[in-house]
Coordinates of C-alpha atoms and ligand atoms in Angstrom, one line a residue:
X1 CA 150.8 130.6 126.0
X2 CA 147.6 131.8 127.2
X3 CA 146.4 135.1 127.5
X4 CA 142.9 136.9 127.6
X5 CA 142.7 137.3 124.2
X6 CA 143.6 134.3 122.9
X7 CA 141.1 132.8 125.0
X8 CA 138.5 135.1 124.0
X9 CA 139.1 134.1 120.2
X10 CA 138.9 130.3 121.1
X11 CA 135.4 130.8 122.2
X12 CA 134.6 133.5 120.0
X13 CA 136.3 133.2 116.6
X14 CA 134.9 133.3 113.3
X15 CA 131.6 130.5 112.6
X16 CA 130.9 128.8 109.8
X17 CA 127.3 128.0 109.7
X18 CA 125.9 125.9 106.6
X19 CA 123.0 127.2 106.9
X20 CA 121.5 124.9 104.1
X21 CA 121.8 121.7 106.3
X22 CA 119.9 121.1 109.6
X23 CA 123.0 120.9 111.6
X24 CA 124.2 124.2 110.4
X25 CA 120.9 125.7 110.6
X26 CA 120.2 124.3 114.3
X27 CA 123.5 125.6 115.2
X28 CA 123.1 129.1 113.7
X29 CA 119.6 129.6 115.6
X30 CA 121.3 128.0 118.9
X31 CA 124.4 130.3 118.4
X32 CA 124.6 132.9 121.4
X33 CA 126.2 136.3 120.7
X34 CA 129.7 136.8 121.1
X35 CA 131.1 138.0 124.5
X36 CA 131.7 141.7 124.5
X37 CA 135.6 142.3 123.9
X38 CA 136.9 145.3 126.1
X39 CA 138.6 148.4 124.6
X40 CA 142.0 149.1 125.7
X41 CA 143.3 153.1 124.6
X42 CA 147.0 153.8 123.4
X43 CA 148.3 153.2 126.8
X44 CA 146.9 149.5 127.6
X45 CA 148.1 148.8 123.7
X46 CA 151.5 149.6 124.5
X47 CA 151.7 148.0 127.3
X48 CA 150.9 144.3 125.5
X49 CA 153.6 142.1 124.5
X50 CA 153.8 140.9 121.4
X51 CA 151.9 138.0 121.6
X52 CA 149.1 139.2 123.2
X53 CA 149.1 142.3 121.3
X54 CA 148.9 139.9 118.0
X55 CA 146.0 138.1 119.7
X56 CA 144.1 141.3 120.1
X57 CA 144.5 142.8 117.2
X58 CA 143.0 139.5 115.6
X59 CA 140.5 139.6 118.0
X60 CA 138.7 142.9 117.6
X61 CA 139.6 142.3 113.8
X62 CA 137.0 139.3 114.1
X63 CA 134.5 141.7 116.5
X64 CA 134.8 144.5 114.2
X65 CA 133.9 141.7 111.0
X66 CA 130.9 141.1 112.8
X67 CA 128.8 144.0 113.2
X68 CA 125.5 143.8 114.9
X69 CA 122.1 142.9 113.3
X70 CA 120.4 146.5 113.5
X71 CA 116.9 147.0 113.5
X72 CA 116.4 149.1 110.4
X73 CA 113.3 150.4 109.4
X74 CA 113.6 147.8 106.8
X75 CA 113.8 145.0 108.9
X76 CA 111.0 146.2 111.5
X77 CA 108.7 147.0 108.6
X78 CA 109.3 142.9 106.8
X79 CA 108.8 141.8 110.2
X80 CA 105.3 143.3 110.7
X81 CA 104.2 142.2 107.3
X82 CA 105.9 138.7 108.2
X83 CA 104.0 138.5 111.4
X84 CA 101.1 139.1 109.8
X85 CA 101.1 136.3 107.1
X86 CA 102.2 134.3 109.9
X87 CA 99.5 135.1 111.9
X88 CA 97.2 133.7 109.3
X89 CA 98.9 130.5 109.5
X90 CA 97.2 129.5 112.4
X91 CA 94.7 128.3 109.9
X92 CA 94.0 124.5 110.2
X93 CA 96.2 122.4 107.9
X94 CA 93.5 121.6 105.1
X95 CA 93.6 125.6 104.3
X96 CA 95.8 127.4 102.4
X97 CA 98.4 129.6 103.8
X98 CA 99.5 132.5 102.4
X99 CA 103.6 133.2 101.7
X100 CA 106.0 136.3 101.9
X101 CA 108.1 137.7 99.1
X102 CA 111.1 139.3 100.1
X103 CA 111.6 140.8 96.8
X104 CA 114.7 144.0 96.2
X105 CA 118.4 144.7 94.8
X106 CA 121.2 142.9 95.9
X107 CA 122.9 143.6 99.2
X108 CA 120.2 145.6 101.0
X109 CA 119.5 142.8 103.8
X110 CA 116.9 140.3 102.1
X111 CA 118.7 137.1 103.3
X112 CA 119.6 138.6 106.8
X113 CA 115.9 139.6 107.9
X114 CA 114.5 136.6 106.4
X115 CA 117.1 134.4 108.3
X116 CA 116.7 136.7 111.6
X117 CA 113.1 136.3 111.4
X118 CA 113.1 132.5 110.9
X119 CA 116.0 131.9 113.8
X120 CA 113.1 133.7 116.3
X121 CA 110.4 131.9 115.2
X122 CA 112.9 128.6 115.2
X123 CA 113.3 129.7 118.9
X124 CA 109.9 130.4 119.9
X125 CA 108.2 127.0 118.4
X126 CA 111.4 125.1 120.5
X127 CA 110.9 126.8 123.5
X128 CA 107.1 125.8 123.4
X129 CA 107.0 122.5 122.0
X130 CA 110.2 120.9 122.5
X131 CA 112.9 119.7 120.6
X132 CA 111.1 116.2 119.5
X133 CA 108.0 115.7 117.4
X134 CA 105.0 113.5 120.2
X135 CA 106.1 110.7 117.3
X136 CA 109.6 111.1 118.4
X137 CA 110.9 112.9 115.1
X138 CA 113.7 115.9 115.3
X139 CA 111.4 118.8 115.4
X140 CA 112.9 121.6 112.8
X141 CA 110.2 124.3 112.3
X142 CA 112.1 125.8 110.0
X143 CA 113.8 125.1 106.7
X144 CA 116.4 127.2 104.7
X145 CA 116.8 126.4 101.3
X146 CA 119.1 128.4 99.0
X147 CA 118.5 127.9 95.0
X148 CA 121.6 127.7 92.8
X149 CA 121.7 129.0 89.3
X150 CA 119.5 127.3 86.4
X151 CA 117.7 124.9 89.2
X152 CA 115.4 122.5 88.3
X153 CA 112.7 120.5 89.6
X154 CA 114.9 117.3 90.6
X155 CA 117.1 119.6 91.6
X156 CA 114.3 122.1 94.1
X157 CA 113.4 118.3 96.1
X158 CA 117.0 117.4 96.1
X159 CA 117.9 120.5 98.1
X160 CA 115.1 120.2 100.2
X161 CA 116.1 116.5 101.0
X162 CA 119.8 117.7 101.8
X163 CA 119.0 120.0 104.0
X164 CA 117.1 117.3 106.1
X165 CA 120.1 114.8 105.2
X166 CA 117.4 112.5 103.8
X167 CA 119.6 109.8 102.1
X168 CA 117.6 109.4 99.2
X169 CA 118.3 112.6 98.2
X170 CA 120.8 111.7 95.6
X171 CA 118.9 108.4 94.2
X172 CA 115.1 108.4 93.8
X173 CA 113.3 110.0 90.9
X174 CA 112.0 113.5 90.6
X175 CA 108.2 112.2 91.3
X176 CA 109.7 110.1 94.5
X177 CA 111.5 113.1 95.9
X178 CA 108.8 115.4 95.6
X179 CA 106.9 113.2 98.1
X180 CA 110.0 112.4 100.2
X181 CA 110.1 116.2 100.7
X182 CA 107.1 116.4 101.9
X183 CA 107.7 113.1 104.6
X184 CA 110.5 115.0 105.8
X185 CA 108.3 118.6 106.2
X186 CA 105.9 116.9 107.9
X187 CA 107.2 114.7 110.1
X188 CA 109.5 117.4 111.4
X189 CA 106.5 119.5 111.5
X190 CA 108.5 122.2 109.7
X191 CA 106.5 125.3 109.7
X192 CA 107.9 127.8 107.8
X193 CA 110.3 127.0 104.7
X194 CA 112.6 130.0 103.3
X195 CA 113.9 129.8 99.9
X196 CA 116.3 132.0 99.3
X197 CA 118.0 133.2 95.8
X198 CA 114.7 132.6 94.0
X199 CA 115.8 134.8 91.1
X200 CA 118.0 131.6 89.8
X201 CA 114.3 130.3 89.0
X202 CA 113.7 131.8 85.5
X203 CA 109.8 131.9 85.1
X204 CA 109.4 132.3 81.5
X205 CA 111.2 129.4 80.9
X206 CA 110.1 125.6 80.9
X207 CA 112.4 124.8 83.4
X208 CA 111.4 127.6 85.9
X209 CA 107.7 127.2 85.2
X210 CA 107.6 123.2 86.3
X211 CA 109.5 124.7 89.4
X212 CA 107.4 127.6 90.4
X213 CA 104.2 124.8 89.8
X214 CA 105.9 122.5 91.7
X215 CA 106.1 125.4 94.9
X216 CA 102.7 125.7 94.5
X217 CA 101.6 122.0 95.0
X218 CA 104.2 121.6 97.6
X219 CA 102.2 125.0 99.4
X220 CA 99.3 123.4 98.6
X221 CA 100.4 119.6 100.5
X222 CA 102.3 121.2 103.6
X223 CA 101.1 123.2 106.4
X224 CA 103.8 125.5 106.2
X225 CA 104.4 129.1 105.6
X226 CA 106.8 129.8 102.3
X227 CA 109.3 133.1 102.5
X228 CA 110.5 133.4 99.1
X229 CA 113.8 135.8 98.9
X230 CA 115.1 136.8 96.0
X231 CA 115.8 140.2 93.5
X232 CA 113.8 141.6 90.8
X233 CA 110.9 139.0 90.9
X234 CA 107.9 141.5 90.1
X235 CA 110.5 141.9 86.9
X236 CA 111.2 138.5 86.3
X237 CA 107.7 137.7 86.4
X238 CA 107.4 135.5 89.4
X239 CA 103.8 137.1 90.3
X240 CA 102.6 136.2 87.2
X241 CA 103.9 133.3 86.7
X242 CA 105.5 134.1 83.4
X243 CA 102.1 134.5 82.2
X244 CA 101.3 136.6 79.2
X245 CA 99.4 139.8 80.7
X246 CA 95.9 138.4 79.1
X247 CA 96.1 135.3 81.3
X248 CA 98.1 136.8 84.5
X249 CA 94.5 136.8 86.2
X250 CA 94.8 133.7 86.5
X251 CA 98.2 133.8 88.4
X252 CA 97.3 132.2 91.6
X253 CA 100.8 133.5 93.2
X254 CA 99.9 137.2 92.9
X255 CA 97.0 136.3 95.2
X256 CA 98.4 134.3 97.8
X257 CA 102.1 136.1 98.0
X258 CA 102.4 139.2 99.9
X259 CA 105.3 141.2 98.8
X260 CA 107.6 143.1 101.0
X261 CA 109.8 145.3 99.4
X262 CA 113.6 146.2 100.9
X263 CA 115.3 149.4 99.9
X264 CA 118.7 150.6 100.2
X265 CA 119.2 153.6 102.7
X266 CA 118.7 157.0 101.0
X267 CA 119.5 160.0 102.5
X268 CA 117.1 162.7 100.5
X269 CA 114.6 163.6 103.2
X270 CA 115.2 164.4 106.7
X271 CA 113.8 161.6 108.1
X272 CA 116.0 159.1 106.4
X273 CA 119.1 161.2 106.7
X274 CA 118.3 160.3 110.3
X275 CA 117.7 156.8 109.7
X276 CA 121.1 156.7 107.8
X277 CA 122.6 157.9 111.0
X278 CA 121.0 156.0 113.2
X279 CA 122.7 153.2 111.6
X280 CA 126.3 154.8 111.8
X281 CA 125.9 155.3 115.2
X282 CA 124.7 151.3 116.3
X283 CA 128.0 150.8 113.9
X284 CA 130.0 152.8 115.5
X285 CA 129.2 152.0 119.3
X286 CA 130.1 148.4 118.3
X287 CA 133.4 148.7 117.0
X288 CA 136.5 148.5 118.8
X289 CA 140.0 150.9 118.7
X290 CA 141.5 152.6 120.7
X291 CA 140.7 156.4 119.7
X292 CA 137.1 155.3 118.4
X293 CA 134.5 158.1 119.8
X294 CA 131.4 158.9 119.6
X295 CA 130.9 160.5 116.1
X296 CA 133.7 158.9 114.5
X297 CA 131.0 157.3 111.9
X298 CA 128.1 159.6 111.9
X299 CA 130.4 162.7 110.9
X300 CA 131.1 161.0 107.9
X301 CA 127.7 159.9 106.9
X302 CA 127.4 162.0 103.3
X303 CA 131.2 160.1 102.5
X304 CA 130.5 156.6 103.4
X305 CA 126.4 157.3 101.9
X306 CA 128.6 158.4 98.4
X307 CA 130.8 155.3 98.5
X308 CA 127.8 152.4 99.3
X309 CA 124.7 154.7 97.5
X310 CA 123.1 153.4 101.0
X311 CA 123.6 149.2 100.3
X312 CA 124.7 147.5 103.3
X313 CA 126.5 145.4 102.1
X314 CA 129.1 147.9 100.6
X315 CA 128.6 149.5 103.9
X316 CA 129.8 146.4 106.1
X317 CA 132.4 146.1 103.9
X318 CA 133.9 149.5 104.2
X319 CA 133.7 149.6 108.0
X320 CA 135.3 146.1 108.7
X321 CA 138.1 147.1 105.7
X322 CA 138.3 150.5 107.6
X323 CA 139.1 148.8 111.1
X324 CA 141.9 146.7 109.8
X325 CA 143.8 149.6 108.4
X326 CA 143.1 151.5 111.3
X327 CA 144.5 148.8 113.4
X328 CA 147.4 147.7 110.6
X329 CA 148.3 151.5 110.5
X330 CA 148.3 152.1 114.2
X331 CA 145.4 155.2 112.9
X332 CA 142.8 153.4 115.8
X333 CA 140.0 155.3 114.3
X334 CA 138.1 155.7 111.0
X335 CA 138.4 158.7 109.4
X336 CA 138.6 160.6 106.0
X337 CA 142.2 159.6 105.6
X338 CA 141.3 155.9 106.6
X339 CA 138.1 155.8 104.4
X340 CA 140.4 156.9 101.4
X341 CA 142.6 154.1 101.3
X342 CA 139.7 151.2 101.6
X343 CA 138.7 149.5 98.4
X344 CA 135.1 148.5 98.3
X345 CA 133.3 146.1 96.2
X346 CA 133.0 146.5 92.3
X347 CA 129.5 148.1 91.9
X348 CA 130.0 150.4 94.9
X349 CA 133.5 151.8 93.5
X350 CA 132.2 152.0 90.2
X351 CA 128.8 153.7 91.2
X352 CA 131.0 156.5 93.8
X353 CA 133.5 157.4 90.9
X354 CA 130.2 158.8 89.1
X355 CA 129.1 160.9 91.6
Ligands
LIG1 N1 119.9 144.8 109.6 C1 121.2 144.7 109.4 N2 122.1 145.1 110.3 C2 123.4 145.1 110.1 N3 124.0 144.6 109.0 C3 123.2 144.1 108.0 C4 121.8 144.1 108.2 N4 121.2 143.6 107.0 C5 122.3 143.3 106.2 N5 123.4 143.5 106.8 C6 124.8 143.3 106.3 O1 124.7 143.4 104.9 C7 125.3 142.3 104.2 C8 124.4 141.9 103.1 O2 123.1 141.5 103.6 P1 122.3 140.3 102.9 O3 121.2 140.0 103.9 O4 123.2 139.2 102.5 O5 121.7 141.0 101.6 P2 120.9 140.5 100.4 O6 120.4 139.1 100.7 O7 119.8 141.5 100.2 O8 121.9 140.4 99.2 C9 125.3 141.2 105.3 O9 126.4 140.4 105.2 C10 125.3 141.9 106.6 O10 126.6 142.0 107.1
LIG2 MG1 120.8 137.2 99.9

């Protein structure tokens, strides 16, 4: 049997996007939000049957999974600097274009801005010029490609075939793919290519270096706009190409990348105390139980700041555990109590038991 919320779920349950094939990737940037889900107190609860109070509870457990994308002051600031490089991509196609380097920790928003950004400018380029190429080709002006650990060059071009379900992707050799690649960039007229997880590129080794050339010549044959996301790549010598320091002059990367740095939320200073809250309190307007109220996130800032050292990832993960004990326990809030009995991931357990 049917019932509001069941219905709800069926056009708003959980999405798998695969993001690293164009029919993922098109269906994540076409993706509208999810309808709002109304917030019934104590009363309304009781009232449910069984059924459709099962069918609620999983669906503001999936609402509550799926916070909002805030607009940090890390995500407006990579967007200016995005915007900028972008801006200089207007250059005619026989010019270089300069690429972005989305280069911090783990869990502090990399892949999200870089995947927000590239959905609006997937959007924008549609909207103006269509959905086919004037030589009748799919038009994707954007391409998301994810490295795996210990990648190599075959393997770089093979990835970029996938994700444009070229079907030589698996057959031809690593010269023939290399050009294949490009076909497919340009005959989509793909603009803008993310490549995310660049850190499983090791610089300093042969392997790494052939790739990291190889990104070069392919920035140097495509009119397109590289965002390169990944941790630690000032460290793991990606600016320098693994260069020894005499020759890192000659690094052409360092001169063409513009780095944009993402830090974790720190709450030391005034204004980014603020900033932490401001966060809670988009959180906390979002999620759905019966006693949430205003507050209910931002008057525990210094705990949930202690338990995540200011990564959002640990944060997501403690809010969305936090609602399902809230709702499991019949709590219908977050609170000290609540907070207490949620298990976070390893590095943000281990890092709060220090301080
Ligand atoms: N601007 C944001 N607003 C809300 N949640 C965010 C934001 N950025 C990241 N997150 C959350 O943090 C988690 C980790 O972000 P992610 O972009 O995967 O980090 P990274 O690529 O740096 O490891 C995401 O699953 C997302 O839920
Ligand atoms: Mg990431």
């Amino acid at each position: 049997m049917s019932n509001e919320w069941a219905d709800w779920l069926s056009r708003n349950g959980t999405r798998q996007f695969h993001l690293a094939r164009k029919a993922g990737w098109n269906a994540f940037v076409q993706a509208a939000g999810r309808e709002p889900l109304r917030r019934l107190d104590r009363g309304a609860l009781a009232r449910l049957s069984p059924v459709e109070r099962a069918d609620y509870d999983e669906a503001r457990t999936v609402w509550n999974a799926n916070l909002p994308t805030i607009r940090t002051s890390q995500l407006v600031r990579s967007y200016s600097i995005m915007d900028q490089v972008v801006a200089s991509s207007r250059r005619d196609g026989d010019r270089l274009r300069g690429s972005v380097v989305i280069d911090s920790p783990a869990g502090v928003g990399k892949t999200t801005i870089a995947t927000r950004y590239a959905r609006d400018f997937h959007r924008r380029i549609y909207e103006r010029e269509g959905a086919l190429t004037d030589e009748g080709h799919q038009r994707l002006p954007v391409a998301f490609i994810p490295l795996s650990a210990g990648v190599t060059l075959k393997g770089l071009n093979t990835k970029i075939l996938e994700f444009y379900g070229h079907p030589g992707a698996q057959r031809a050799s690593t010269t023939a793919l290399g050009s294949l690649a490009v076909d497919c960039v340009l005959s989509c007229q793909t603009r803008m290519i993310v490549i995310d997880e660049l850190h499983f590129i090791d610089f300093k080794h042969r392997n790494g270096m052939e790739v990291s050339n190889h990104l070069k010549w392919l920035a140097n044959e495509m009119p397109v706009t590289f965002v390169y996301v990944g941790m630690e790549l000032e460290a793991k010598r990606f600016f320098d190409e693994g260069l020894l320091p005499d020759q890192s002059t000659y690094a052409q990367t360092s001169r063409r990348a513009t780095r944009c740095p993402v830090s974790p939320f720190d709450i030391s200073s005034d204004s980014h105390y603020q900033a932490w809250n401001y966060l809670l309190r988009a959180f906390e307007e979002h999620i759905v139980l019966a006693d949430a109220r205003p507050g209910m996130l931002t008057e525990l800032a210094n705990e949930l700041f202690r338990r995540t050292q200011g990564f959002l990832v640990s944060l997501t993960n403690i809010i969305d555990r936090a609602c399902w004990i809230a709702i499991a326990t019949g709590t219908e809030r977050i609170d000290e109590t609540v907070l207490a009995a949620v298990t976070v991931d390893n590095a943000g357990e281990r890092a709060a038991s220090r301080r």
